[in-house]
Short mmCIF file of C-alpha atoms and ligand atoms in Angstrom, two decimals:
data_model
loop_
_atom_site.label_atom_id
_atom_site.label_comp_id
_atom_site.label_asym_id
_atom_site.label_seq_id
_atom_site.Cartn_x
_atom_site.Cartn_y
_atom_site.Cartn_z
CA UNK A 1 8.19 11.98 -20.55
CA UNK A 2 4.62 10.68 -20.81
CA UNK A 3 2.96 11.44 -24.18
CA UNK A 4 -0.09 13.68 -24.38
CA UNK A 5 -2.04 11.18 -25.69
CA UNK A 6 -5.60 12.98 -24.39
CA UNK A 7 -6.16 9.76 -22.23
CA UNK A 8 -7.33 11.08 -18.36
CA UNK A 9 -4.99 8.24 -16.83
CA UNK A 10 -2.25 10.16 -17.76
CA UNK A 11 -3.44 13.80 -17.00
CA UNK A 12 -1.95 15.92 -13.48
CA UNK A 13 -4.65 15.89 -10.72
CA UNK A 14 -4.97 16.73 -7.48
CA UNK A 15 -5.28 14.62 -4.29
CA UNK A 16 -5.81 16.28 -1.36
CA UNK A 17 -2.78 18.57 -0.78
CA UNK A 18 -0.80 16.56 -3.56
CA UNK A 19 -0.36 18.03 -7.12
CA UNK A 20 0.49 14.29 -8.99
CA UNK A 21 1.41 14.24 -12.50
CA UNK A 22 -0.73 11.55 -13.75
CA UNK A 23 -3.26 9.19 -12.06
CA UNK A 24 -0.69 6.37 -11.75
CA UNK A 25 0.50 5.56 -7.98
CA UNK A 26 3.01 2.71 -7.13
CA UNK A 27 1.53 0.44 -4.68
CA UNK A 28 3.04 -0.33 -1.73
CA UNK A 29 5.75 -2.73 -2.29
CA UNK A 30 8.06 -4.43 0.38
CA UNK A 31 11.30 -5.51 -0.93
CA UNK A 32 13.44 -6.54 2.32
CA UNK A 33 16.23 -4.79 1.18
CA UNK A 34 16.76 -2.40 3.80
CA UNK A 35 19.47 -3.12 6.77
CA UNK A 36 18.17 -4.74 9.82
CA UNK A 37 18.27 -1.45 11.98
CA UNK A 38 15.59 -0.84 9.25
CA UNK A 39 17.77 2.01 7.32
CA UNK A 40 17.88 2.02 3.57
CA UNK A 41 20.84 1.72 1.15
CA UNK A 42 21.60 3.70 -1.37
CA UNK A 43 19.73 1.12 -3.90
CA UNK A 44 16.88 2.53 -2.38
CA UNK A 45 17.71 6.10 -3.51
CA UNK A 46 18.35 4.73 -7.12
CA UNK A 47 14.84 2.22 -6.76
CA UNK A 48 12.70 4.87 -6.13
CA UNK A 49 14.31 7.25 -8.67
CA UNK A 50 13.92 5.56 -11.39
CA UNK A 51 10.08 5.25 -10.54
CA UNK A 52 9.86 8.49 -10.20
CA UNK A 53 7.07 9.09 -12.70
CA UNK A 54 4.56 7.90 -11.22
CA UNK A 55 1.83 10.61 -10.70
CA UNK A 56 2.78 8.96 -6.71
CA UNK A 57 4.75 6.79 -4.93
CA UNK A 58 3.74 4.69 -1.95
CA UNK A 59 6.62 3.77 -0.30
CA UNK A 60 6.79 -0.03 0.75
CA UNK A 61 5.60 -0.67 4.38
CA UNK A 62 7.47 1.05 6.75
CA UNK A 63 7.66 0.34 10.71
CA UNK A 64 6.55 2.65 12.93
CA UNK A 65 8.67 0.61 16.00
CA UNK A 66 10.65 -2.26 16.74
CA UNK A 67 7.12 -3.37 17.80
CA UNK A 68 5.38 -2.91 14.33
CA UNK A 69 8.26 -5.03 12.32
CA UNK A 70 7.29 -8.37 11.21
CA UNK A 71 9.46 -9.25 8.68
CA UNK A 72 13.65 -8.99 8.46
CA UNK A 73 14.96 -6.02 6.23
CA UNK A 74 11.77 -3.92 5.93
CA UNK A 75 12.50 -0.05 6.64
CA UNK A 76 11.48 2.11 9.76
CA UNK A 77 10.74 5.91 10.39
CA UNK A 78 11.22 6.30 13.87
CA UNK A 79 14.62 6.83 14.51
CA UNK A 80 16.96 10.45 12.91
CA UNK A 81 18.66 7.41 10.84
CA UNK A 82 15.86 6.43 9.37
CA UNK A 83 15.02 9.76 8.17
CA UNK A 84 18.40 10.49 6.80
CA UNK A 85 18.18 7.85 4.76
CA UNK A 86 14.72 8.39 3.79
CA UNK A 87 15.16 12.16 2.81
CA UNK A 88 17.85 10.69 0.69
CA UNK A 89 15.14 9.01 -0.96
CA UNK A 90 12.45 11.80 -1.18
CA UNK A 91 14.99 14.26 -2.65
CA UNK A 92 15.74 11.91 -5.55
CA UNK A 93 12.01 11.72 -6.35
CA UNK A 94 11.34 15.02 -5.99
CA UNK A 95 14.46 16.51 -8.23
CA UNK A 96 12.74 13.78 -10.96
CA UNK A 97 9.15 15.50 -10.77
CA UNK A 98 7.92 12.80 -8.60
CA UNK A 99 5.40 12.95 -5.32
CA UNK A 100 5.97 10.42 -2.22
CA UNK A 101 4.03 9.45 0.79
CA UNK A 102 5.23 6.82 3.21
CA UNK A 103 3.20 3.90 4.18
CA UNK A 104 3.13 3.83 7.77
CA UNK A 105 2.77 -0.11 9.21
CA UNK A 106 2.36 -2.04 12.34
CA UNK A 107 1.90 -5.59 11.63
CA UNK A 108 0.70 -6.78 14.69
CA UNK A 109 0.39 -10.67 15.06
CA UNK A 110 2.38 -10.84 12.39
CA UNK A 111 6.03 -10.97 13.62
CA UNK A 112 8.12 -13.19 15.47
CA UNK A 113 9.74 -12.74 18.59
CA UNK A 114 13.25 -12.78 17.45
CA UNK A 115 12.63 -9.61 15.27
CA UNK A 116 10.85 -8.06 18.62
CA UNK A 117 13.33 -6.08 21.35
CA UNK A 118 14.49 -8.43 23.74
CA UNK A 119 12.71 -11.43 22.10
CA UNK A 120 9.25 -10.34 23.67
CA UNK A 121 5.80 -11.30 22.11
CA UNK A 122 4.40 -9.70 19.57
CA UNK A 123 1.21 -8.03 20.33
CA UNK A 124 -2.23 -8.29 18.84
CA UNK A 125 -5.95 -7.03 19.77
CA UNK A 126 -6.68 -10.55 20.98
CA UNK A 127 -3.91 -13.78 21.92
CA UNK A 128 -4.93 -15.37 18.51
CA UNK A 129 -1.61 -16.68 16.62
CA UNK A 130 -1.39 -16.46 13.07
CA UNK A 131 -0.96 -19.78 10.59
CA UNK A 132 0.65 -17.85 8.02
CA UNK A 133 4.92 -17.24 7.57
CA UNK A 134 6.69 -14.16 8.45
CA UNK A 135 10.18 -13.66 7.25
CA UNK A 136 12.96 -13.82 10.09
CA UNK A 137 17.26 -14.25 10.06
CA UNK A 138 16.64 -18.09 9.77
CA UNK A 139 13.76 -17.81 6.84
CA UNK A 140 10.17 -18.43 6.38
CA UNK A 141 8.62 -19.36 10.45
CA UNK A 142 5.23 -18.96 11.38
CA UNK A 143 4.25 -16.09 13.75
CA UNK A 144 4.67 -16.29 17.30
CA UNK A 145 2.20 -16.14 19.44
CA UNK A 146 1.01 -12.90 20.33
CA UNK A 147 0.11 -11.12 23.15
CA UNK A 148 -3.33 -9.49 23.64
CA UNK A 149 -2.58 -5.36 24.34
CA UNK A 150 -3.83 -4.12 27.40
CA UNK A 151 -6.20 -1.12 27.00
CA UNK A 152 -3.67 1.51 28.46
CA UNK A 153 -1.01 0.63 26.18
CA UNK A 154 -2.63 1.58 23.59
CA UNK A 155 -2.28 5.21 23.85
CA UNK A 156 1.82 3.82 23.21
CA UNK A 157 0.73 2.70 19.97
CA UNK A 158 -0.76 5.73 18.69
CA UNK A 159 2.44 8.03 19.88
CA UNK A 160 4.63 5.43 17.77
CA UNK A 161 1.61 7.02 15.08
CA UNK A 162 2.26 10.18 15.55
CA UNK A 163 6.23 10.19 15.82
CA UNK A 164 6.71 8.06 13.10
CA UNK A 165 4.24 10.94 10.83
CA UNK A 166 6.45 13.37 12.35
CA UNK A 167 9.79 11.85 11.18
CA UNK A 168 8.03 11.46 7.38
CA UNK A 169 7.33 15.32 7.74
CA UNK A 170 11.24 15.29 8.76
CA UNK A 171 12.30 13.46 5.86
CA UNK A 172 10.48 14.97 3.19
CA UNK A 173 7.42 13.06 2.30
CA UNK A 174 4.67 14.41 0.55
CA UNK A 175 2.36 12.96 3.31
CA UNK A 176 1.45 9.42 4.93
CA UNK A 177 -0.49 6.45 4.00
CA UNK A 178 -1.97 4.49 6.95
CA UNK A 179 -1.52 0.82 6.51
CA UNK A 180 -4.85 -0.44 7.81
CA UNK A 181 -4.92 -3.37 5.15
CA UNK A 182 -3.86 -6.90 4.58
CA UNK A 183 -4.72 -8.70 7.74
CA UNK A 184 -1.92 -5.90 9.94
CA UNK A 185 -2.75 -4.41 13.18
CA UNK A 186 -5.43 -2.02 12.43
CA UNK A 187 -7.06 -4.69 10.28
CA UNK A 188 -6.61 -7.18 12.95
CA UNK A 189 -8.85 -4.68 15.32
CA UNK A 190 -11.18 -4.02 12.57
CA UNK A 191 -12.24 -7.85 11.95
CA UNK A 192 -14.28 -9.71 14.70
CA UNK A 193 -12.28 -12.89 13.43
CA UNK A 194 -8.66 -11.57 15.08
CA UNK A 195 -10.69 -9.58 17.73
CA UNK A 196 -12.20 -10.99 20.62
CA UNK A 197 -11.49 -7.92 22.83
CA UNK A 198 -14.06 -7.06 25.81
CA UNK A 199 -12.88 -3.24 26.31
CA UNK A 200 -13.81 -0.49 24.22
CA UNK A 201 -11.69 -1.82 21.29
CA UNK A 202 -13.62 -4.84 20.91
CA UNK A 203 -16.85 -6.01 19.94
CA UNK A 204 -19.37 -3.66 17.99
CA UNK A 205 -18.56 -2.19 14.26
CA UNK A 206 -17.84 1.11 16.38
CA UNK A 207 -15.27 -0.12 18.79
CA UNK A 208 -13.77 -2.36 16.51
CA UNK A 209 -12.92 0.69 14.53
CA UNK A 210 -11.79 2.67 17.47
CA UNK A 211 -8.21 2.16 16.32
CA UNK A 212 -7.92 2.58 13.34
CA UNK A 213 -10.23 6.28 13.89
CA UNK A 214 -8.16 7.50 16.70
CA UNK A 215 -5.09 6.39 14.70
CA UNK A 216 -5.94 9.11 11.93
CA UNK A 217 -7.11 11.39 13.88
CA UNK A 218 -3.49 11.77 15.80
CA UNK A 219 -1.62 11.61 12.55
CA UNK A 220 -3.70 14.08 10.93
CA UNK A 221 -3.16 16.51 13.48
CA UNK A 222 0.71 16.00 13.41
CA UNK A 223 0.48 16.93 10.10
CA UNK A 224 -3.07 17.97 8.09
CA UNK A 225 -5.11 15.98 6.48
CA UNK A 226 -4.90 16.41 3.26
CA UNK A 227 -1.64 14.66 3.63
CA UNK A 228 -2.89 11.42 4.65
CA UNK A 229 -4.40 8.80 2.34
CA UNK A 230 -5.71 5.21 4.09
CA UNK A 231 -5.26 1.92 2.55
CA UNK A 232 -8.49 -1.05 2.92
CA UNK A 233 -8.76 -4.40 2.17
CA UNK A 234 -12.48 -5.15 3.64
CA UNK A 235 -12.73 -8.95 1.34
CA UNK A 236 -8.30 -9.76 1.05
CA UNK A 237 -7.06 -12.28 3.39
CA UNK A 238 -3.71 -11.06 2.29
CA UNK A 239 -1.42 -13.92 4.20
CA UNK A 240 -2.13 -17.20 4.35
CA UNK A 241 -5.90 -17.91 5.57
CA UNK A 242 -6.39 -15.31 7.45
CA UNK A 243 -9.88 -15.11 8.50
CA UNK A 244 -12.26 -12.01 6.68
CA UNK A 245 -14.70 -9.95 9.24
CA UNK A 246 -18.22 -11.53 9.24
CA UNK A 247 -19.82 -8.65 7.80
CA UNK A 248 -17.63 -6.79 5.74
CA UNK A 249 -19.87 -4.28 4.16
CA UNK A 250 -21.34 -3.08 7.66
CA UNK A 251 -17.91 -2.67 8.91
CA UNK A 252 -15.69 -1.13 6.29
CA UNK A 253 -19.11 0.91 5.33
CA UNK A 254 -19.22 2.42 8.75
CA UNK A 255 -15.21 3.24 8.59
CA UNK A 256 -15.44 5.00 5.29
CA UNK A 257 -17.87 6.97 6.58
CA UNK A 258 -15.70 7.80 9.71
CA UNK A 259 -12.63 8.20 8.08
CA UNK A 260 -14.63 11.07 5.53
CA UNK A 261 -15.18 13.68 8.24
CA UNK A 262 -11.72 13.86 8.12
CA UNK A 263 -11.56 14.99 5.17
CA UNK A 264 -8.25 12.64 4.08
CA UNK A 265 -6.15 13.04 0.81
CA UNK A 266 -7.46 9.78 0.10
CA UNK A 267 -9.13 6.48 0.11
CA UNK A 268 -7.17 3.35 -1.43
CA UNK A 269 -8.63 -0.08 -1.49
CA UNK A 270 -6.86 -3.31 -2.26
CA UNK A 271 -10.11 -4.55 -4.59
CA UNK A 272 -10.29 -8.20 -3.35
CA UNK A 273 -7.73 -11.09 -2.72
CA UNK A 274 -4.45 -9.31 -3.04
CA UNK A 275 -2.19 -10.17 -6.31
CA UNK A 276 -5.49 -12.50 -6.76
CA UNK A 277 -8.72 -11.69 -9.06
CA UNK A 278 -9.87 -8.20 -8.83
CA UNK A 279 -12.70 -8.58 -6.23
CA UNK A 280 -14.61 -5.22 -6.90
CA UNK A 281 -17.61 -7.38 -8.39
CA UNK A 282 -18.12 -9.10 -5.37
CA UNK A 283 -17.94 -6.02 -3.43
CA UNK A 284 -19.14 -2.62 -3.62
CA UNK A 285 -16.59 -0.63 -3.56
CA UNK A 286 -17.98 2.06 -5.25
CA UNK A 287 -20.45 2.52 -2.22
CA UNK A 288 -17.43 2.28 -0.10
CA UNK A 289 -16.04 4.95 -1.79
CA UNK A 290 -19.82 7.10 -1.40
CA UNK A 291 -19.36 6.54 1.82
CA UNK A 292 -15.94 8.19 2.14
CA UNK A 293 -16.93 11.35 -0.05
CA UNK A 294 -13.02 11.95 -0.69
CA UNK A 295 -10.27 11.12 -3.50
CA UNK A 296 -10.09 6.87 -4.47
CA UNK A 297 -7.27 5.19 -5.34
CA UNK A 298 -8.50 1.64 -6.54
CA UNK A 299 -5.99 -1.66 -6.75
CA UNK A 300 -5.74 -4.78 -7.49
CA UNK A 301 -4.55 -6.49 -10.80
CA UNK A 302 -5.45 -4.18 -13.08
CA UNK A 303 -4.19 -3.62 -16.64
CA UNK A 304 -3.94 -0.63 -19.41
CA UNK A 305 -7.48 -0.98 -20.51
CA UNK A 306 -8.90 -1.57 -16.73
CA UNK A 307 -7.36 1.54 -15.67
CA UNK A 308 -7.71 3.71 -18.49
CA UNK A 309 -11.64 2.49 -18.14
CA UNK A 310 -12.03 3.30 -14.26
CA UNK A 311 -10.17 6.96 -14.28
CA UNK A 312 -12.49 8.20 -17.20
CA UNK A 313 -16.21 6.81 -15.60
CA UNK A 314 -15.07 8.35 -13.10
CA UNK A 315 -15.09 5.17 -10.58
CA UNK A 316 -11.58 6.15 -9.14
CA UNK A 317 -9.31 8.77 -9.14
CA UNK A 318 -6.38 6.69 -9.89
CA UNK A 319 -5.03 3.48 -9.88
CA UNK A 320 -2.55 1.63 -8.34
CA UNK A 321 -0.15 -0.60 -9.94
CA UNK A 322 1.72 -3.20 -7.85
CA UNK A 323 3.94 -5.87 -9.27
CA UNK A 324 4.00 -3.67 -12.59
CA UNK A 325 5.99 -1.39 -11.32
CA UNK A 326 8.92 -4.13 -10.20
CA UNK A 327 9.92 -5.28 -13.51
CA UNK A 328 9.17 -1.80 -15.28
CA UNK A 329 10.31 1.59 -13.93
CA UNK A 330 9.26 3.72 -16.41
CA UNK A 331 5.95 2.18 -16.40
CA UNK A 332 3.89 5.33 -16.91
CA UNK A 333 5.69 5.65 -20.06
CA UNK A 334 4.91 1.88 -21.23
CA UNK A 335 1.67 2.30 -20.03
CA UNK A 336 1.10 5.61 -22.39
CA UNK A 337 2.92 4.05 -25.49
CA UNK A 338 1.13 0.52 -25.03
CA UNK A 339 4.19 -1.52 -24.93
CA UNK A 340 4.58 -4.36 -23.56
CA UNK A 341 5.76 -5.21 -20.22
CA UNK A 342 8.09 -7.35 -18.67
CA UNK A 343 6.63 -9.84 -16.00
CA UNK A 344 9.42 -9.21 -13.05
CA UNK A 345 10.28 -12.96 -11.94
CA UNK A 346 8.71 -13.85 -8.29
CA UNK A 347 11.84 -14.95 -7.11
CA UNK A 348 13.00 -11.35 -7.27
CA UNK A 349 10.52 -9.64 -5.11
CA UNK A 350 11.88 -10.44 -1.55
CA UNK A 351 15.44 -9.39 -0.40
CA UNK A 352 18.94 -9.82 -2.13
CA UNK A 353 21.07 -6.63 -3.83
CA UNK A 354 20.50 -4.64 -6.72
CA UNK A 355 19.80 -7.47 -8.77
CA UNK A 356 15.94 -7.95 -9.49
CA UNK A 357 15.68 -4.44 -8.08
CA UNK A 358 17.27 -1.78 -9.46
CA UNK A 359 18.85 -3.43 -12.45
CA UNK A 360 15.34 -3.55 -14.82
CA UNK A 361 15.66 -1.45 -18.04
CA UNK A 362 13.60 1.29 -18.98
CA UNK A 363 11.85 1.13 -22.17
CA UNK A 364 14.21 3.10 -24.90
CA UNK A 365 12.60 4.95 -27.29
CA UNK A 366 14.73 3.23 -29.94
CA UNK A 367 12.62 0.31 -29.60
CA UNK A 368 9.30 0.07 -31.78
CA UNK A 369 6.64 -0.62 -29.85
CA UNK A 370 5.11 -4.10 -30.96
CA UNK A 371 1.34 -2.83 -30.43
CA UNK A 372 -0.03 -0.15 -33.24
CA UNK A 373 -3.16 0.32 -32.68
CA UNK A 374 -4.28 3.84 -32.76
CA UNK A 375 -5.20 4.92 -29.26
CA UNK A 376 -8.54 6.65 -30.08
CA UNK A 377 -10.03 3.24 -30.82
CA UNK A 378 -8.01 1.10 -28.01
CA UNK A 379 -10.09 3.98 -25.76
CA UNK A 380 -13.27 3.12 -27.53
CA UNK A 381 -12.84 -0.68 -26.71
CA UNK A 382 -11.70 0.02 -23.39
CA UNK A 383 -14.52 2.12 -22.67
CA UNK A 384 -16.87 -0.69 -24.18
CA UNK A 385 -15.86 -3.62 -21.72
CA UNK A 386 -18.43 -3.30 -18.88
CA UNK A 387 -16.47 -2.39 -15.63
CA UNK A 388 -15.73 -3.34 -13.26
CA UNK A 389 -14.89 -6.49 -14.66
CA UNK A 390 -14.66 -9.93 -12.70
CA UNK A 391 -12.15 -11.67 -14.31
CA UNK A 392 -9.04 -9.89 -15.43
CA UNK A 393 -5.84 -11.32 -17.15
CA UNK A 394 -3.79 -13.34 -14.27
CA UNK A 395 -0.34 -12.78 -13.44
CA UNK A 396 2.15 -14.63 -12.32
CA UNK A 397 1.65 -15.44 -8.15
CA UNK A 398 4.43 -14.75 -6.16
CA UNK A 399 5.94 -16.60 -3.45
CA UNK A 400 6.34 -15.18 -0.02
CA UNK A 401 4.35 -12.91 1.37
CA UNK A 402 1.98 -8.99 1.60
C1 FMN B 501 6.39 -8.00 -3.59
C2 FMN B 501 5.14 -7.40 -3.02
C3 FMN B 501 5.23 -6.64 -1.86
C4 FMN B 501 4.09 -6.03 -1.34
N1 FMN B 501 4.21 -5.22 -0.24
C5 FMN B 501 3.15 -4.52 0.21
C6 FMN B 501 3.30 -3.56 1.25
O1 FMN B 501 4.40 -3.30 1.75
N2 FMN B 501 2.19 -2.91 1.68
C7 FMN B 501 0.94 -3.14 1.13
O2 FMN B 501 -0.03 -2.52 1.56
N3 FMN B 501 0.79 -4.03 0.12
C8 FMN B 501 1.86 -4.69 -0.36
N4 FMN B 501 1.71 -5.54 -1.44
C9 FMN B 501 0.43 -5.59 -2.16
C10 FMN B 501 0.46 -4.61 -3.34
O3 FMN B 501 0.52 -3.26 -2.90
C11 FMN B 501 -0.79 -4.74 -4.24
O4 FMN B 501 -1.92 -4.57 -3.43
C12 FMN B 501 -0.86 -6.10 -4.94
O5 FMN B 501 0.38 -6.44 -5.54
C13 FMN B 501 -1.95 -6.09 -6.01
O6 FMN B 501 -1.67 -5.10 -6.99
P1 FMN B 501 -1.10 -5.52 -8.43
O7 FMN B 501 -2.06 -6.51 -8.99
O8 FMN B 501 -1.04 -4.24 -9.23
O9 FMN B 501 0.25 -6.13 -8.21
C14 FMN B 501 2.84 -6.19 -1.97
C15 FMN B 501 2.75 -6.99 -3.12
C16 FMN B 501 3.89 -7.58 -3.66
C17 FMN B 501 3.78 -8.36 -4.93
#
């Protein structure tokens, strides 16, 4: 259990219809260990189980088709098997005191036409082909070319929304999180660099961000909105080079403002070039989250003293932790007794067993911790570094990919 160590990080909140136990969420994290019909294993059960105390879990990226998958082994929810095996999944957290939402993902360009049905294109706003590497049955190859949607299939993309939010409610979730980040589909619509479209998807800030709007809207009214949270990442190129928008501020500003007359669980922004520096100094993200009005959920490399530092000013609601969370479960825990943490080898991240997955140790109480500082004055000096901060402790950079 997580001490009561009067530190707001770990304190219950609220966020939207979501009691969490602490500020603490699990960032997405894909781990290509699922089958390739896209159902889980029963390492998933025991994955997510053991980081169950997290205030809330974002699932890894899950496909919302056969369309949406870009990469070999990732999960779906869209078919009753997928849901079996996810409710599997939410009932483990749930029995352990934990909340889950599942992060709903299309990638777009980003796939390969041997993980599409029948070996078709993948599709994209515009016939622009990534030079990044999506993972197929025969390894690392780059994206296929994609095909540029017609406008009236696009109304087919936002039912594969709203049935895949449907099948979440199904298997127990505690809501959705749409993936409009790292250079995927929505993003793809959202930046004039992967969208050259002439219809009313394409071109100004507001069609541009058709999409993604009429995307929430149909999931929130599958379910409510206080069940949905949406992840940004206006400045990450996420995979590869891919290209930013030319005027990020205008056009995430304009979203956020969109997306908070709906009145979301939350916002939750990847805070510059993913697993990279913490961006928030070259971006405002603070604005971006005046603009939204709602809940933020800020990521993006940060550490104890970062996080304890941006849940009590007040500049988010809580924070994410990523690759953390892979080499420590009980993370929360670590986090609360300032222990150290183990640094989860790269190598591990992407597909393979229960080895590098489910197989890192919790930290036993039998163990001193190596750090005794009292916390009262860690607090002080965490509340004395100015924030955000630019430059924060570097991890170790994974191979592979978002
Ligand atoms: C192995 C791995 C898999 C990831 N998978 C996803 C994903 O499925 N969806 C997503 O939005 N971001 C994904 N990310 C990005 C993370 O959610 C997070 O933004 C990034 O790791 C930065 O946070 P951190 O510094 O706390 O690790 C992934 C990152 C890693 C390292």
């Amino acid at each position: 259990m997580t001490e009561d160590n009067g530190i707001a990080l770990f304190t219950p909140t609220r966020i939207g219809a979501i009691e969490v136990a602490n500020r603490i969420a699990m960032a997405p994290l894909t781990r290509s260990r699922a089958g390739m019909d896209g159902v889980h294993t029963p390492l998933a059960i025991e994955y997510y189980r053991q980081r169950a105390s997290a205030g809330l879990i974002i699932t890894e990226a899950t496909n919302i088709s056969q369309q949406g998958r870009g990469y070999a082994y990732t999960p779906g929810i869209y078919t009753d098997a997928h849901v079996a095996a996810w409710r599997a999944v939410t009932e483990a957290v749930h029995d352990a005191g934990g909340k889950i939402v599942c992060q709903l993902w299309h990638v777009g360009r980003m796939s390969h036409t041997s993980l599409q049905e029948s070996g078709v294109a993948p599709v994209a706003p515009s016939a622009i082909q990534a030079g990044d590497e999506v993972f197929t049955l025969e390894g690392q190859v780059r994206p296929s070319m994609p095909r540029a949607l017609e406008t009236n299939e696009i109304s087919g993309i936002i039912e594969d929304y709203r049935n895949a939010t449907r099948k979440a409610r199904e298997a127990g979730f505690d809501g959705v999180e749409v993936h409009a980040a790292n250079s995927y589909l929505l993003d793809q619509f959202l930046r004039d660099s992967t969208n050259k479209r002439t219809d009313g998807y394409g071109g100004s800030i507001r069609n541009r961000a058709r999409l993604t709007i009429e995307v929430v809207e149909a999931v929130s009214a599958v379910w409510s909105p206080d069940r949905v949270g949406i992840r940004l990442s206006p400045i990450t190129r996420a995979v590869g080079e891919t290209p930013l928008d030319s005027d990020p501020i205008a056009t995430y500003g304009y979203l956020a403002q969109e997306l908070g007359s709906f009145r979301l669980a939350y916002l939750h922004c990847v805070e510059g070039q993913t697993r990279g520096v913490n961006g928030a100094a070259d971006f405002d993200f603070q604005a971006l989250h005046r603009s939204f009005g709602g809940h933020y959920i800020a990521n993006n490399s940060y550490d104890r003293a970062r996080a304890i530092a941006a849940v009590e000013s007040g500049y988010a609601d809580m924070i994410a932790f990523g690759r953390p969370f892979i080499g420590n479960p009980d993370l929360v825990e670590r986090l609360a007794l300032d222990v150290p943490l183990f640094d989860a080898p790269p190598e591990s991240y992407y597909g393979g067993g229960a080895e590098g997955y489910t197989d890192f140790k919790p930290w036993t109480a039998d163990v001193q911790p190596l750090v005794s500082v009292e916390i009262d004055e860690k607090l002080d000096i965490a509340l004395d570094d100015s924030f955000p901060a630019s430059d924060p402790p570097s991890m170790s950079e994974p191979a592979g990919r978002a």
